[in-house]
XYZ file of C-alpha atoms in Angstrom:
442
model
C 0.120 -0.343 0.538
C 1.846 3.000 -0.949
C -0.883 5.031 0.113
C 0.579 7.690 2.659
C -1.974 8.372 6.154
C -0.804 12.483 7.169
C -2.264 12.811 10.957
C -2.408 16.689 10.821
C -2.549 18.659 13.697
C -4.237 21.826 13.064
C -5.469 24.325 15.796
C -8.462 27.212 15.948
C -5.905 29.722 13.968
C -7.021 27.283 11.024
C -5.328 27.400 7.362
C -2.755 30.720 8.159
C -1.525 28.220 10.581
C -0.294 25.533 9.230
C 3.243 24.286 8.134
C 4.312 24.676 4.607
C 4.327 20.353 4.533
C 1.101 20.451 6.340
C -0.884 22.205 3.653
C 1.148 20.298 0.957
C -0.472 17.276 2.334
C -3.856 18.440 2.376
C -3.770 19.536 -0.733
C -3.126 15.768 -2.053
C -4.806 13.919 -0.034
C -7.674 12.510 -2.249
C -9.826 12.036 1.578
C -9.314 14.416 4.175
C -11.159 12.803 7.853
C -11.750 15.042 10.862
C -14.516 16.610 13.133
C -17.071 18.556 12.139
C -14.835 22.287 13.801
C -12.086 21.042 12.553
C -12.720 20.203 9.206
C -14.146 23.946 8.404
C -11.384 25.113 9.261
C -9.802 23.507 5.423
C -13.091 23.786 3.759
C -12.422 26.984 2.221
C -9.546 26.615 0.439
C -9.842 22.622 0.067
C -13.526 22.821 -1.771
C -13.101 19.803 -4.166
C -11.823 17.485 -2.121
C -13.656 15.033 -0.299
C -14.374 15.495 3.681
C -15.951 13.460 6.292
C -17.188 14.031 9.665
C -16.291 11.642 12.653
C -17.745 13.294 15.283
C -19.604 10.074 16.549
C -18.107 7.816 14.394
C -14.442 7.253 15.648
C -14.811 3.533 15.066
C -15.394 3.899 11.319
C -12.596 5.465 11.114
C -9.366 2.828 10.195
C -11.937 1.191 7.874
C -12.548 4.721 6.168
C -8.728 5.178 5.794
C -7.889 1.513 4.558
C -10.906 1.885 1.844
C -9.434 5.116 1.030
C -5.402 3.764 1.190
C -6.394 0.760 -0.891
C -8.049 2.649 -4.372
C -4.699 4.445 -4.066
C -5.401 7.447 -1.860
C -2.888 9.369 0.785
C -5.874 10.676 3.791
C -5.100 12.897 6.121
C -6.847 13.143 9.137
C -6.961 16.742 10.995
C -6.657 15.938 14.802
C -6.184 19.423 17.150
C -3.603 20.377 18.564
C -0.270 17.986 19.203
C -1.973 14.649 17.175
C 0.204 12.689 20.149
C -0.930 14.183 23.255
C -3.948 13.351 24.182
C -5.587 13.062 20.244
C -5.790 10.629 17.770
C -3.147 9.361 16.691
C -2.185 6.272 19.377
C -5.633 5.126 18.404
C -4.813 4.876 15.108
C -1.646 4.175 15.098
C -2.905 0.773 17.131
C -5.287 -0.187 14.663
C -3.455 0.682 10.821
C 0.475 0.043 12.612
C 2.478 2.251 11.880
C 4.280 2.139 7.366
C 3.158 4.523 5.695
C 2.081 7.685 8.192
C 3.365 10.557 8.661
C 2.601 12.438 11.763
C 3.129 16.392 11.164
C 2.438 18.416 14.776
C 1.276 21.318 15.260
C 2.213 23.733 18.455
C -0.102 21.741 21.074
C -2.701 23.536 23.339
C -0.697 22.700 26.233
C 1.546 25.105 25.045
C 0.087 28.325 23.806
C -1.787 28.231 26.891
C 1.310 27.658 28.981
C 2.830 30.521 26.418
C -0.645 32.991 27.779
C 0.242 31.839 31.592
C 3.929 32.554 31.156
C 5.069 29.674 33.388
C 6.855 26.041 32.512
C 5.307 23.270 31.694
C 7.985 20.697 32.129
C 7.068 19.235 35.388
C 2.960 18.945 34.535
C 0.737 15.997 34.607
C -1.683 15.734 31.457
C -5.011 14.519 32.266
C -8.301 14.958 30.435
C -12.256 14.927 31.606
C -13.301 14.373 28.219
C -15.519 11.276 28.421
C -19.079 11.425 28.852
C -21.393 13.900 31.281
C -21.005 11.356 34.584
C -23.062 15.008 36.391
C -21.398 16.983 39.429
C -19.027 15.284 40.784
C -19.889 13.470 45.643
C -17.856 12.105 47.923
C -16.679 8.392 47.556
C -17.053 8.980 43.615
C -15.820 5.619 41.469
C -13.668 5.151 38.627
C -16.567 5.343 36.290
C -17.705 9.495 36.738
C -15.942 11.520 33.451
C -13.389 13.548 36.616
C -12.062 10.667 38.349
C -8.836 10.454 36.547
C -8.661 14.040 36.654
C -9.133 14.028 40.378
C -6.755 11.557 40.842
C -4.431 13.386 38.687
C -4.830 16.299 41.592
C -4.135 14.491 44.374
C -1.355 13.466 43.288
C 0.461 15.411 41.598
C 0.735 19.823 42.735
C 0.870 20.949 39.051
C -1.960 19.233 36.816
C -2.746 20.209 32.867
C -6.542 19.259 31.816
C -7.959 19.067 28.973
C -12.059 20.079 29.348
C -15.347 19.336 27.795
C -18.714 21.282 27.357
C -19.919 19.340 30.240
C -16.714 18.793 32.469
C -16.168 22.377 32.487
C -13.653 24.190 34.374
C -16.943 25.445 36.499
C -17.596 22.416 37.530
C -13.744 20.744 38.118
C -13.215 24.192 40.831
C -16.709 23.018 42.450
C -14.802 18.641 42.165
C -12.169 20.103 44.057
C -14.779 21.856 46.642
C -16.123 18.841 47.464
C -13.499 17.119 48.066
C -12.250 19.362 51.021
C -9.048 21.645 48.834
C -9.371 25.170 49.690
C -7.006 27.982 48.862
C -4.018 26.367 48.388
C -5.538 24.890 45.296
C -5.643 27.478 42.541
C -7.379 27.221 38.778
C -5.952 28.894 35.431
C -8.190 28.747 32.339
C -7.225 29.433 29.070
C -9.960 29.147 26.235
C -10.355 29.854 22.651
C -7.312 29.941 21.871
C -5.725 31.268 19.099
C -9.526 32.911 18.347
C -10.866 36.861 18.384
C -11.640 35.920 21.895
C -9.686 34.515 23.089
C -10.301 34.496 27.442
C -6.577 33.634 29.754
C -7.433 33.558 33.724
C -4.396 33.233 36.415
C -4.550 31.819 40.048
C -8.007 32.654 40.262
C -10.152 30.176 43.843
C -11.874 27.528 43.163
C -15.086 29.182 45.058
C -14.457 31.751 42.304
C -14.012 29.679 39.348
C -16.578 27.292 40.432
C -19.326 30.196 39.792
C -17.552 31.858 36.033
C -18.888 30.029 32.786
C -16.060 29.527 30.110
C -16.171 29.531 26.765
C -15.346 26.600 25.084
C -12.833 24.999 24.339
C -11.485 25.193 27.044
C -7.500 24.363 28.920
C -6.760 24.456 32.871
C -3.922 24.229 35.090
C -5.190 23.385 39.451
C -2.596 23.675 41.215
C -1.305 23.068 45.050
C 0.252 25.771 47.601
C 1.227 22.372 48.959
C 1.409 18.691 48.166
C 0.539 16.929 51.165
C 3.375 14.159 52.084
C 1.091 11.860 54.718
C 2.058 8.888 55.908
C 0.131 5.408 53.652
C -0.039 3.883 56.361
C 0.380 3.227 60.055
C -1.406 6.672 61.846
C -1.998 5.902 65.078
C -5.789 4.351 66.345
C -6.398 7.860 67.930
C -6.529 9.860 64.915
C -9.398 7.734 63.008
C -12.883 8.880 64.107
C -14.330 6.985 66.230
C -16.498 5.884 68.875
C -16.697 7.194 71.606
C -14.693 6.752 74.309
C -12.387 4.694 73.539
C -14.611 1.436 72.175
C -15.394 1.817 68.510
C -14.980 -0.794 65.596
C -11.544 0.282 64.329
C -8.108 -2.128 63.845
C -5.954 -1.769 65.762
C -2.362 0.005 64.212
C -0.160 -3.352 64.859
C -3.046 -5.747 63.304
C -4.358 -2.593 59.836
C 0.232 -2.383 59.456
C 0.456 -6.323 60.034
C -2.902 -6.692 57.606
C -1.808 -4.655 55.277
C 1.299 -5.692 54.468
C -0.848 -9.671 54.185
C -2.639 -8.323 51.364
C 0.711 -7.469 49.208
C -0.630 -4.171 47.476
C 0.325 -2.957 44.395
C -0.379 0.098 43.419
C -3.280 0.209 41.351
C -5.198 -2.633 43.206
C -8.735 -2.752 43.028
C -9.816 -3.925 47.558
C -12.761 -4.507 48.994
C -12.993 -3.334 52.759
C -15.786 -5.654 54.619
C -16.902 -4.199 57.887
C -15.381 -0.982 57.060
C -15.306 -0.160 60.787
C -14.062 3.488 61.012
C -12.591 3.169 58.123
C -9.354 2.568 58.847
C -8.514 -0.385 56.788
C -9.881 0.370 54.007
C -8.192 4.085 53.608
C -4.518 3.127 54.479
C -5.787 0.936 51.549
C -6.643 3.347 49.287
C -2.992 5.726 50.107
C -1.719 2.366 49.179
C -2.909 1.686 46.375
C -2.910 5.097 45.072
C -4.086 4.883 41.179
C -6.307 1.668 41.862
C -10.315 2.300 43.569
C -11.466 1.304 47.776
C -15.613 -0.465 48.159
C -16.269 -0.887 51.291
C -18.974 -1.724 53.420
C -20.426 -1.476 56.459
C -23.942 -1.496 58.262
C -23.995 0.154 61.340
C -24.819 4.168 60.770
C -23.112 5.858 63.289
C -19.921 3.919 62.292
C -20.437 4.414 57.985
C -20.550 8.200 59.080
C -17.259 7.730 61.255
C -15.622 5.890 57.675
C -16.670 8.904 55.916
C -15.779 12.299 57.860
C -12.675 9.990 58.720
C -12.177 9.212 54.071
C -12.739 13.439 54.366
C -10.529 14.208 56.990
C -7.425 12.515 55.082
C -8.551 14.413 52.262
C -8.892 10.009 50.162
C -10.451 10.321 47.270
C -9.997 6.713 45.875
C -13.247 5.395 48.125
C -16.171 4.352 48.099
C -18.491 3.267 51.276
C -21.418 1.456 50.816
C -24.556 1.562 54.251
C -25.497 -2.467 54.103
C -24.599 -5.730 55.691
C -22.534 -7.473 52.972
C -23.332 -9.742 50.794
C -25.449 -7.650 50.031
C -24.486 -4.619 46.889
C -20.819 -6.866 46.807
C -22.077 -7.938 43.410
C -22.478 -4.815 42.104
C -18.295 -4.460 42.887
C -16.118 -5.253 40.233
C -14.028 -7.699 41.058
C -10.483 -7.750 43.752
C -7.488 -7.443 43.404
C -7.166 -7.651 47.868
C -10.074 -7.594 50.340
C -9.974 -7.461 53.716
C -13.228 -9.066 56.202
C -13.209 -6.475 59.425
C -16.152 -7.877 60.746
C -19.524 -9.346 58.604
C -23.106 -10.228 60.157
C -22.896 -13.950 60.824
C -22.384 -15.146 57.165
C -18.457 -15.957 57.233
C -18.503 -18.837 55.628
C -20.576 -17.535 53.193
C -18.521 -14.009 52.132
C -15.129 -16.040 52.834
C -17.492 -18.600 49.470
C -18.034 -15.296 46.928
C -15.355 -12.991 47.185
C -12.968 -17.197 46.378
C -14.801 -17.108 43.987
C -14.065 -13.628 42.224
C -10.639 -12.764 43.827
C -8.444 -11.934 40.764
C -5.484 -14.440 40.510
C -2.956 -14.064 42.977
C -5.291 -11.776 44.750
C -5.245 -12.556 48.408
C -7.911 -12.932 51.686
C -6.946 -11.385 54.490
C -9.291 -11.385 57.887
C -8.973 -10.647 61.020
C -10.796 -12.182 64.216
C -10.607 -12.339 67.827
C -12.642 -15.643 68.756
C -12.033 -19.526 69.145
C -15.447 -20.033 66.714
C -14.777 -17.183 64.267
C -11.362 -18.684 63.529
C -12.415 -22.677 63.194
C -15.544 -21.306 60.587
C -12.629 -19.233 58.506
C -10.138 -22.227 58.441
C -12.944 -24.992 58.265
C -13.861 -23.284 55.333
C -11.103 -22.268 53.241
C -9.525 -25.706 53.722
C -13.558 -27.298 52.406
C -12.664 -24.800 49.755
C -9.251 -26.129 48.194
C -7.401 -22.677 49.296
C -4.585 -22.246 50.608
C -4.284 -20.680 54.051
C -2.288 -19.579 57.099
C -2.967 -18.228 60.030
C -0.754 -16.057 62.310
C -1.463 -15.246 66.063
C -0.544 -10.745 66.929
C 0.071 -10.238 70.455
C 0.636 -6.522 70.279
C 1.523 -5.591 74.233
C 1.627 -0.998 74.189
C 3.457 1.634 77.247
C 1.914 2.299 79.925
C 2.881 5.096 82.269
C 2.450 4.160 86.143
C 3.730 6.963 88.517
C 7.202 7.931 86.626
C 7.556 5.180 84.796
C 6.386 2.545 82.689
C 4.700 -1.042 82.163
C 3.474 -3.029 78.692
C -0.147 -3.483 78.694
C -1.887 -6.270 76.884
C -3.606 -5.796 73.672
C -6.045 -9.081 73.075
C -4.694 -11.549 71.200
C -5.761 -11.391 67.384
C -5.538 -14.338 64.304
C -4.609 -12.592 61.416
C -6.222 -14.710 58.383
C -4.531 -14.916 54.724
C -6.151 -16.946 52.448
C -4.978 -17.202 48.747
C -6.473 -19.404 45.548
C -5.444 -22.670 45.663
C -5.140 -24.943 43.074
C -8.307 -26.717 44.060
C -9.770 -23.503 44.752
C -11.449 -22.911 41.522
C -13.261 -26.925 40.930
C -14.171 -27.072 44.564
C -16.317 -23.964 45.066
C -18.928 -24.805 42.292
C -20.584 -26.828 45.654
C -19.572 -26.401 49.206
C -23.104 -25.318 50.206
C -22.661 -27.271 53.359
C -20.041 -24.026 54.340
C -20.831 -23.544 58.674
C -21.922 -19.829 59.182
C -20.132 -17.884 61.613
C -23.014 -15.773 63.998
C -19.909 -12.471 64.351
C -16.503 -11.939 63.715
């Protein structure tokens, strides 16, 4: 196939902003493909060339290109700015390969925006919220929300540049930041309709001001944080967490929490279930460790669920979704997990273990904490019947306490930390385990 494919970057200054190579490629093309806005930028100069609008037809464009090239026609595809910066080039290269393809970028929207703001950009993280309208941001939003990737980028980076969309615009982003608990430490710079006569540029807007403004499309935004929080990923003191008062709240103590997190063997992008969340200590620390993943938690006690939500807000953990209810309800709506922690159940321990091992991803871990012999027995019997691999650690910790002008060691209740994984026989055994006993409480 000798006919070439040109992927050409173009900005809103249209034909005037194109280089000679891009103009020659467009003039010699038998077919020009682009979204309606970009096609309008060149139609006046190329009235006789066939054009196709790929608005809503992106998946059809590879077939259009292949058909035209098979007939000996060169094809030009128009993209905004740099086609390899959140552009169409990567998609087309993946579908069509690299042979006979030439990419002719224009300056990216990012470069022009930073020139307007008079700021360097080599240290920014680039994100996008060019996705379907998912509505306003809410605490506990899941990865399906259109703003989720951008909100995670902001949580993890001091400077984030974002391509916005008509629905997910800079004002909605500012409102999302306010909902997530960001205040005066965050500012937004917005550039709208770059290279057009009505171009507008704003720098250093507060979230409150930006949330109330209207920005014309298309717009890009820079989110800057004055001080990126660098708190510990795990190991917070028990009293750092909001919990029932006095200190009788459902919280996994620091020593058991640290061991449980180690046993879960989390990766940066792990999907985690936290069943019986209590005050949220384990699930929230899982979310910090798996910063590019997400934690789904469930808690049946209304007061404890409220505390867990308050702790998520206190520590500004955005990759955490808490449901109120009694497991196994709601678990069928969650994605398959890489790791699961059971800190409490409502008397369905055997059923929960069977369900979890049936959903656990290959290489995943189930970690359970028990303080009663009965629940330990139920868990190990269930795991044995399912053919799962497992081990148990008895954790007996003592903490120093002052006595007069000295200190003594005060023992905490022993905790059994049970870790389970899919053994070779588990996949077949798990199909029929209807006689597995269940526990009364964890």
